[in-house]
């Protein structure tokens, strides 16, 4: 056995020693691709579509522990399982250890074996979240953050994970120290986004930060930020050594990304790009499946539909009509018109090129 093989086996053994039994299904034998928790995006139909395309684990939208404690019905519906969702990750946000622990235990009781893990949001940079001391604000108070992780981990038997950023301030990089604190407090894995909270989503994600966290921690480290294809997912794994990849904005209107990521990470050629017909019909399917839950009024779908139609000829001109859609029939009519327009535009382009 050569030295590099020995070192690799030693590293694998070390990671296995720190792998929570509840995470073996996710990390043993492959590099998983996960759907990031996204507020206003991860409805049960979108999660179902991502699973169908090869996503290894879906997350709910982030859920307020405070709202759960008030028995808010709308918030509790965020825990509903999608069809085919045998396991789901629940992301909670809040800053009160006792409340977080109590509601995490309630979630575990409600979902039972369907609960893959409880993730604690310490990365959301939105002002309305940060001003309450939640999300990425917790990176400014590692002691409180550690108390939350410790109390939640004591309250549940499932794995507890943490999602955080490179740092809070514009030029800060505290991710390594923060990650070590979370690991010591009981986090079974961490997800690192390579931008600071101050950056929001501006500028490139610093994958070197993910690499430094991976080198310092013993628990699995999931990389997040600027993953938009199978190729970029593989680039992140090579650059950082991360144990998994989490996809956020790259999945919006693009559940096919998981098929592409899965193929590339498994050493196969990239998946073909979806056709305009694929994009329109996926948007239509999302609308119809969601209407069976919400009824005929599906205004919520407008943003999803525009994401799905990215790159479809004529989609930008159809924006006004799509933004006026209210019912399933409205969307069907506009999508049918768009398909006809796209075919006409492509035919005109071909005729022009042939002249």
Coordinates of C-alpha atoms in Angstrom, one line a residue:
X1 CA 0.0 0.0 0.0
X2 CA 1.5 3.3 -1.0
X3 CA 1.6 6.4 1.3
X4 CA -1.2 8.3 -0.5
X5 CA -3.5 5.3 -0.3
X6 CA -2.7 4.9 3.4
X7 CA -3.4 8.6 4.1
X8 CA -6.7 8.4 2.2
X9 CA -7.8 5.3 4.2
X10 CA -6.7 7.0 7.5
X11 CA -8.8 10.1 6.5
X12 CA -11.8 7.9 5.7
X13 CA -11.5 6.1 9.0
X14 CA -11.3 9.3 10.9
X15 CA -14.4 10.6 9.2
X16 CA -16.3 7.4 9.8
X17 CA -15.5 7.7 13.5
X18 CA -17.2 11.0 13.6
X19 CA -20.1 10.1 11.3
X20 CA -23.4 10.2 13.2
X21 CA -25.3 6.9 12.6
X22 CA -28.2 8.9 11.3
X23 CA -26.1 10.3 8.5
X24 CA -24.7 7.1 7.1
X25 CA -27.5 6.8 4.5
X26 CA -26.4 10.2 3.2
X27 CA -22.6 10.1 3.2
X28 CA -21.5 6.5 3.0
X29 CA -20.4 5.5 -0.5
X30 CA -21.2 8.7 -2.4
X31 CA -21.0 12.5 -2.4
X32 CA -24.5 13.7 -1.9
X33 CA -26.2 16.5 -3.7
X34 CA -28.7 18.4 -1.4
X35 CA -31.4 20.9 -2.1
X36 CA -30.8 24.0 0.1
X37 CA -33.5 25.3 2.4
X38 CA -35.0 28.3 0.5
X39 CA -37.9 30.4 1.9
X40 CA -40.7 30.8 -0.6
X41 CA -39.2 28.2 -2.9
X42 CA -39.1 24.7 -1.4
X43 CA -42.8 23.9 -1.6
X44 CA -43.7 20.2 -1.5
X45 CA -44.1 20.0 -5.3
X46 CA -40.7 21.5 -6.0
X47 CA -39.1 19.1 -3.5
X48 CA -40.8 16.2 -5.3
X49 CA -39.5 17.4 -8.7
X50 CA -36.0 17.7 -7.3
X51 CA -36.1 14.2 -5.8
X52 CA -37.3 12.8 -9.2
X53 CA -34.2 14.3 -10.8
X54 CA -31.8 12.6 -8.3
X55 CA -31.6 15.0 -5.3
X56 CA -30.2 13.0 -2.4
X57 CA -31.9 15.0 0.4
X58 CA -34.4 17.8 0.3
X59 CA -34.8 20.5 3.0
X60 CA -38.0 22.4 3.9
X61 CA -38.2 26.1 3.8
X62 CA -36.6 27.6 6.9
X63 CA -39.1 27.4 9.8
X64 CA -39.4 29.8 12.7
X65 CA -39.1 28.0 16.0
X66 CA -41.1 30.9 17.6
X67 CA -43.9 30.4 15.1
X68 CA -44.0 26.6 15.8
X69 CA -44.2 27.4 19.5
X70 CA -47.3 29.5 18.8
X71 CA -48.8 26.5 17.0
X72 CA -49.0 28.6 13.8
X73 CA -51.0 26.4 11.3
X74 CA -49.3 27.9 8.2
X75 CA -45.9 27.3 9.7
X76 CA -46.7 23.7 10.7
X77 CA -47.8 23.0 7.1
X78 CA -44.2 23.6 6.1
X79 CA -43.5 20.2 7.7
X80 CA -45.8 18.3 5.3
X81 CA -44.0 15.7 3.3
X82 CA -43.8 15.7 -0.5
X83 CA -44.9 12.6 -2.5
X84 CA -41.9 10.2 -2.6
X85 CA -40.1 12.1 0.2
X86 CA -39.1 9.2 2.5
X87 CA -36.8 11.5 4.5
X88 CA -36.7 15.3 4.8
X89 CA -34.4 17.7 6.5
X90 CA -36.0 20.4 8.6
X91 CA -34.2 23.8 9.0
X92 CA -35.2 25.8 12.1
X93 CA -34.2 29.4 12.9
X94 CA -34.3 31.3 16.1
X95 CA -32.0 32.5 18.9
X96 CA -33.5 31.1 22.1
X97 CA -31.9 27.8 23.0
X98 CA -34.9 26.6 25.1
X99 CA -37.4 27.3 22.4
X100 CA -35.2 25.8 19.7
X101 CA -34.7 22.6 21.7
X102 CA -38.4 22.3 22.6
X103 CA -39.6 22.8 19.0
X104 CA -36.9 20.5 17.6
X105 CA -38.2 17.7 19.9
X106 CA -41.8 18.4 18.8
X107 CA -40.7 18.2 15.1
X108 CA -39.0 14.9 15.8
X109 CA -42.1 13.5 17.5
X110 CA -44.3 14.7 14.5
X111 CA -42.2 13.3 11.7
X112 CA -40.6 10.2 13.3
X113 CA -38.5 8.2 10.9
X114 CA -39.2 10.6 8.0
X115 CA -37.0 13.2 9.8
X116 CA -33.5 13.0 8.4
X117 CA -32.0 15.8 10.5
X118 CA -32.6 19.1 12.2
X119 CA -30.5 21.9 10.6
X120 CA -30.0 25.2 12.4
X121 CA -30.0 28.3 10.3
X122 CA -27.0 30.5 11.2
X123 CA -26.4 31.8 7.7
X124 CA -29.5 33.7 6.5
X125 CA -28.3 37.3 5.8
X126 CA -31.8 38.8 5.3
X127 CA -32.2 42.0 7.4
X128 CA -35.6 41.0 8.8
X129 CA -34.0 37.8 10.2
X130 CA -30.7 39.3 11.4
X131 CA -32.3 42.2 13.2
X132 CA -34.1 39.8 15.5
X133 CA -30.8 38.0 16.3
X134 CA -31.5 35.0 14.1
X135 CA -29.8 33.5 11.1
X136 CA -26.3 34.9 10.4
X137 CA -26.5 37.2 13.5
X138 CA -25.6 34.1 15.5
X139 CA -22.1 34.2 14.0
X140 CA -21.5 37.3 16.1
X141 CA -22.3 35.4 19.3
X142 CA -20.6 31.9 19.1
X143 CA -21.4 31.2 22.8
X144 CA -25.1 31.6 22.2
X145 CA -24.8 29.6 18.9
X146 CA -23.1 26.8 20.7
X147 CA -25.7 26.8 23.4
X148 CA -28.4 26.4 20.8
X149 CA -26.6 23.5 19.1
X150 CA -25.9 21.8 22.5
X151 CA -29.5 22.1 23.7
X152 CA -31.1 21.0 20.4
X153 CA -28.7 18.0 20.2
X154 CA -29.6 17.0 23.7
X155 CA -33.3 17.3 22.9
X156 CA -33.4 15.0 19.8
X157 CA -32.0 11.7 18.7
X158 CA -31.6 12.6 15.0
X159 CA -28.5 14.4 13.7
X160 CA -28.3 18.1 14.3
X161 CA -26.4 20.2 11.7
X162 CA -25.6 23.8 11.2
X163 CA -25.5 26.0 8.1
X164 CA -23.4 29.2 8.3
X165 CA -21.3 31.6 6.2
X166 CA -17.7 32.6 5.8
X167 CA -18.2 35.3 8.4
X168 CA -20.6 38.1 9.3
X169 CA -18.8 41.4 8.3
X170 CA -17.7 42.2 4.8
X171 CA -14.1 41.2 5.3
X172 CA -14.5 38.7 8.2
X173 CA -13.6 35.0 7.9
X174 CA -14.6 33.3 11.1
X175 CA -15.9 30.1 9.6
X176 CA -13.1 27.8 10.9
X177 CA -13.3 28.9 14.5
X178 CA -17.1 29.0 14.3
X179 CA -17.3 25.5 12.8
X180 CA -15.1 24.1 15.5
X181 CA -17.3 25.6 18.1
X182 CA -20.4 24.0 16.5
X183 CA -18.7 20.6 16.2
X184 CA -17.7 20.7 19.8
X185 CA -21.3 21.6 20.8
X186 CA -22.6 18.6 19.0
X187 CA -23.2 19.4 15.4
X188 CA -23.1 16.2 13.3
X189 CA -22.2 18.0 10.1
X190 CA -22.0 21.6 8.9
X191 CA -22.8 23.4 5.6
X192 CA -20.6 26.4 4.7
X193 CA -21.6 29.1 2.3
X194 CA -18.5 30.9 0.9
X195 CA -19.8 34.5 1.2
X196 CA -20.1 36.6 4.3
X197 CA -23.5 37.8 5.6
X198 CA -22.6 41.4 4.5
X199 CA -22.0 40.2 0.9
X200 CA -25.5 38.7 0.8
X201 CA -25.3 37.0 -2.6
X202 CA -22.9 39.5 -4.3
X203 CA -19.5 38.5 -5.6
X204 CA -18.1 35.0 -6.0
X205 CA -18.4 32.4 -3.3
X206 CA -15.0 31.8 -1.6
X207 CA -14.5 28.0 -1.9
X208 CA -11.1 28.3 -0.2
X209 CA -13.1 29.0 3.0
X210 CA -15.0 25.7 2.6
X211 CA -11.6 24.0 2.1
X212 CA -10.2 25.4 5.3
X213 CA -13.3 24.4 7.3
X214 CA -13.1 20.9 5.8
X215 CA -9.4 20.6 6.8
X216 CA -10.2 21.7 10.4
X217 CA -13.3 19.7 11.3
X218 CA -13.8 16.0 11.8
X219 CA -17.5 15.9 10.9
X220 CA -18.8 16.0 7.3
X221 CA -18.6 19.4 5.7
X222 CA -21.1 20.4 2.9
X223 CA -20.1 23.1 0.4
X224 CA -22.5 25.7 -0.7
X225 CA -22.3 28.7 -3.1
X226 CA -22.1 29.1 -6.9
X227 CA -23.0 25.5 -7.8
X228 CA -24.9 25.9 -11.0
X229 CA -24.1 22.6 -12.9
X230 CA -22.6 19.2 -12.5
X231 CA -19.3 20.6 -13.6
X232 CA -19.3 23.3 -10.9
X233 CA -20.3 20.7 -8.3
X234 CA -17.4 18.5 -9.2
X235 CA -15.1 21.6 -9.2
X236 CA -16.1 22.4 -5.7
X237 CA -15.5 18.8 -4.5
X238 CA -12.1 18.8 -6.1
X239 CA -11.2 22.2 -4.8
X240 CA -12.4 21.8 -1.2
X241 CA -12.6 18.1 -0.5
X242 CA -16.1 18.7 0.8
X243 CA -18.2 15.7 1.7
X244 CA -21.4 16.9 -0.1
X245 CA -22.7 19.8 -2.1
X246 CA -25.8 21.9 -1.4
X247 CA -27.5 23.7 -4.3
X248 CA -29.7 26.8 -3.8
X249 CA -30.3 29.3 -6.5
X250 CA -28.8 27.0 -9.1
X251 CA -31.9 24.8 -8.6
X252 CA -34.5 27.5 -8.9
X253 CA -36.5 26.6 -12.0
X254 CA -33.9 23.9 -12.7
X255 CA -34.6 20.6 -10.9
X256 CA -32.7 19.0 -13.7
X257 CA -29.5 20.3 -12.1
X258 CA -29.6 17.3 -9.7
X259 CA -29.5 14.8 -12.6
X260 CA -26.5 16.6 -14.0
X261 CA -24.7 16.8 -10.7
X262 CA -25.4 13.2 -9.9
X263 CA -24.1 12.0 -13.3
X264 CA -20.9 14.1 -13.1
X265 CA -20.1 13.2 -9.5
X266 CA -20.6 9.5 -10.4
X267 CA -18.1 9.9 -13.2
X268 CA -20.6 9.9 -16.1
X269 CA -21.0 12.5 -18.9
X270 CA -23.1 15.5 -18.1
X271 CA -26.9 15.3 -18.5
X272 CA -28.3 16.9 -21.6
X273 CA -29.8 20.4 -21.2
X274 CA -33.6 20.5 -20.9
X275 CA -35.4 21.5 -24.1
X276 CA -37.8 24.4 -24.3
X277 CA -40.6 21.8 -24.3
X278 CA -39.1 20.2 -21.1
X279 CA -39.0 23.6 -19.4
X280 CA -42.6 24.6 -20.3
X281 CA -44.0 21.2 -19.3
X282 CA -42.1 21.1 -16.0
X283 CA -43.6 24.5 -15.2
X284 CA -47.0 23.2 -16.2
X285 CA -46.6 20.1 -14.1
X286 CA -45.5 22.1 -11.0
X287 CA -48.6 24.3 -11.4
X288 CA -51.0 21.4 -11.7
X289 CA -49.6 19.4 -8.9
X290 CA -49.6 22.5 -6.6
X291 CA -53.2 23.3 -7.5
X292 CA -54.3 20.0 -6.2
X293 CA -53.1 21.3 -2.8
X294 CA -53.8 25.0 -3.0
X295 CA -56.8 25.1 -5.3
X296 CA -57.2 26.8 -8.6
X297 CA -55.6 30.1 -7.5
X298 CA -51.9 29.7 -7.9
X299 CA -50.5 33.3 -7.9
X300 CA -47.5 31.9 -5.9
X301 CA -46.3 30.1 -9.1
X302 CA -45.4 33.2 -11.1
X303 CA -41.8 33.4 -9.9
X304 CA -41.3 29.7 -10.3
X305 CA -42.7 29.8 -13.9
X306 CA -40.3 32.6 -14.9
X307 CA -37.4 30.6 -13.5
X308 CA -38.4 27.5 -15.4
X309 CA -38.7 29.5 -18.7
X310 CA -35.2 30.9 -18.5
X311 CA -33.7 30.7 -22.0
X312 CA -37.0 29.9 -23.7
X313 CA -37.4 32.1 -26.8
X314 CA -40.1 34.7 -26.2
X315 CA -40.2 34.2 -22.4
X316 CA -39.2 37.7 -21.6
X317 CA -42.0 39.1 -23.8
X318 CA -44.4 36.8 -22.0
X319 CA -43.4 38.1 -18.6
X320 CA -46.3 40.6 -18.3
X321 CA -48.9 38.0 -19.3
X322 CA -47.4 35.5 -16.8
X323 CA -47.4 38.1 -14.0
X324 CA -51.2 38.6 -14.6
X325 CA -51.9 34.9 -14.3
X326 CA -54.0 33.9 -11.3
X327 CA -55.6 30.5 -12.1
X328 CA -54.3 27.2 -13.6
X329 CA -56.2 28.0 -16.8
X330 CA -54.5 31.4 -17.0
X331 CA -51.1 29.7 -16.8
X332 CA -52.0 27.0 -19.3
X333 CA -53.1 29.5 -21.9
X334 CA -50.0 31.6 -21.6
X335 CA -47.7 28.6 -21.6
X336 CA -49.4 27.3 -24.8
X337 CA -49.0 30.7 -26.4
X338 CA -45.4 30.8 -25.4
X339 CA -44.6 27.3 -26.9
X340 CA -46.2 28.4 -30.2
X341 CA -44.2 31.7 -30.1
X342 CA -40.9 29.9 -29.3
X343 CA -41.4 27.5 -32.2
X344 CA -42.1 30.5 -34.5
X345 CA -39.0 32.4 -33.2
X346 CA -36.8 29.4 -33.7
X347 CA -38.1 28.8 -37.2
X348 CA -37.5 32.5 -38.1
X349 CA -34.0 32.2 -36.8
X350 CA -33.3 29.1 -38.9
X351 CA -34.7 30.8 -42.0
X352 CA -32.5 33.9 -41.4
X353 CA -29.4 31.8 -40.9
X354 CA -30.1 29.9 -44.1
X355 CA -30.3 33.0 -46.2

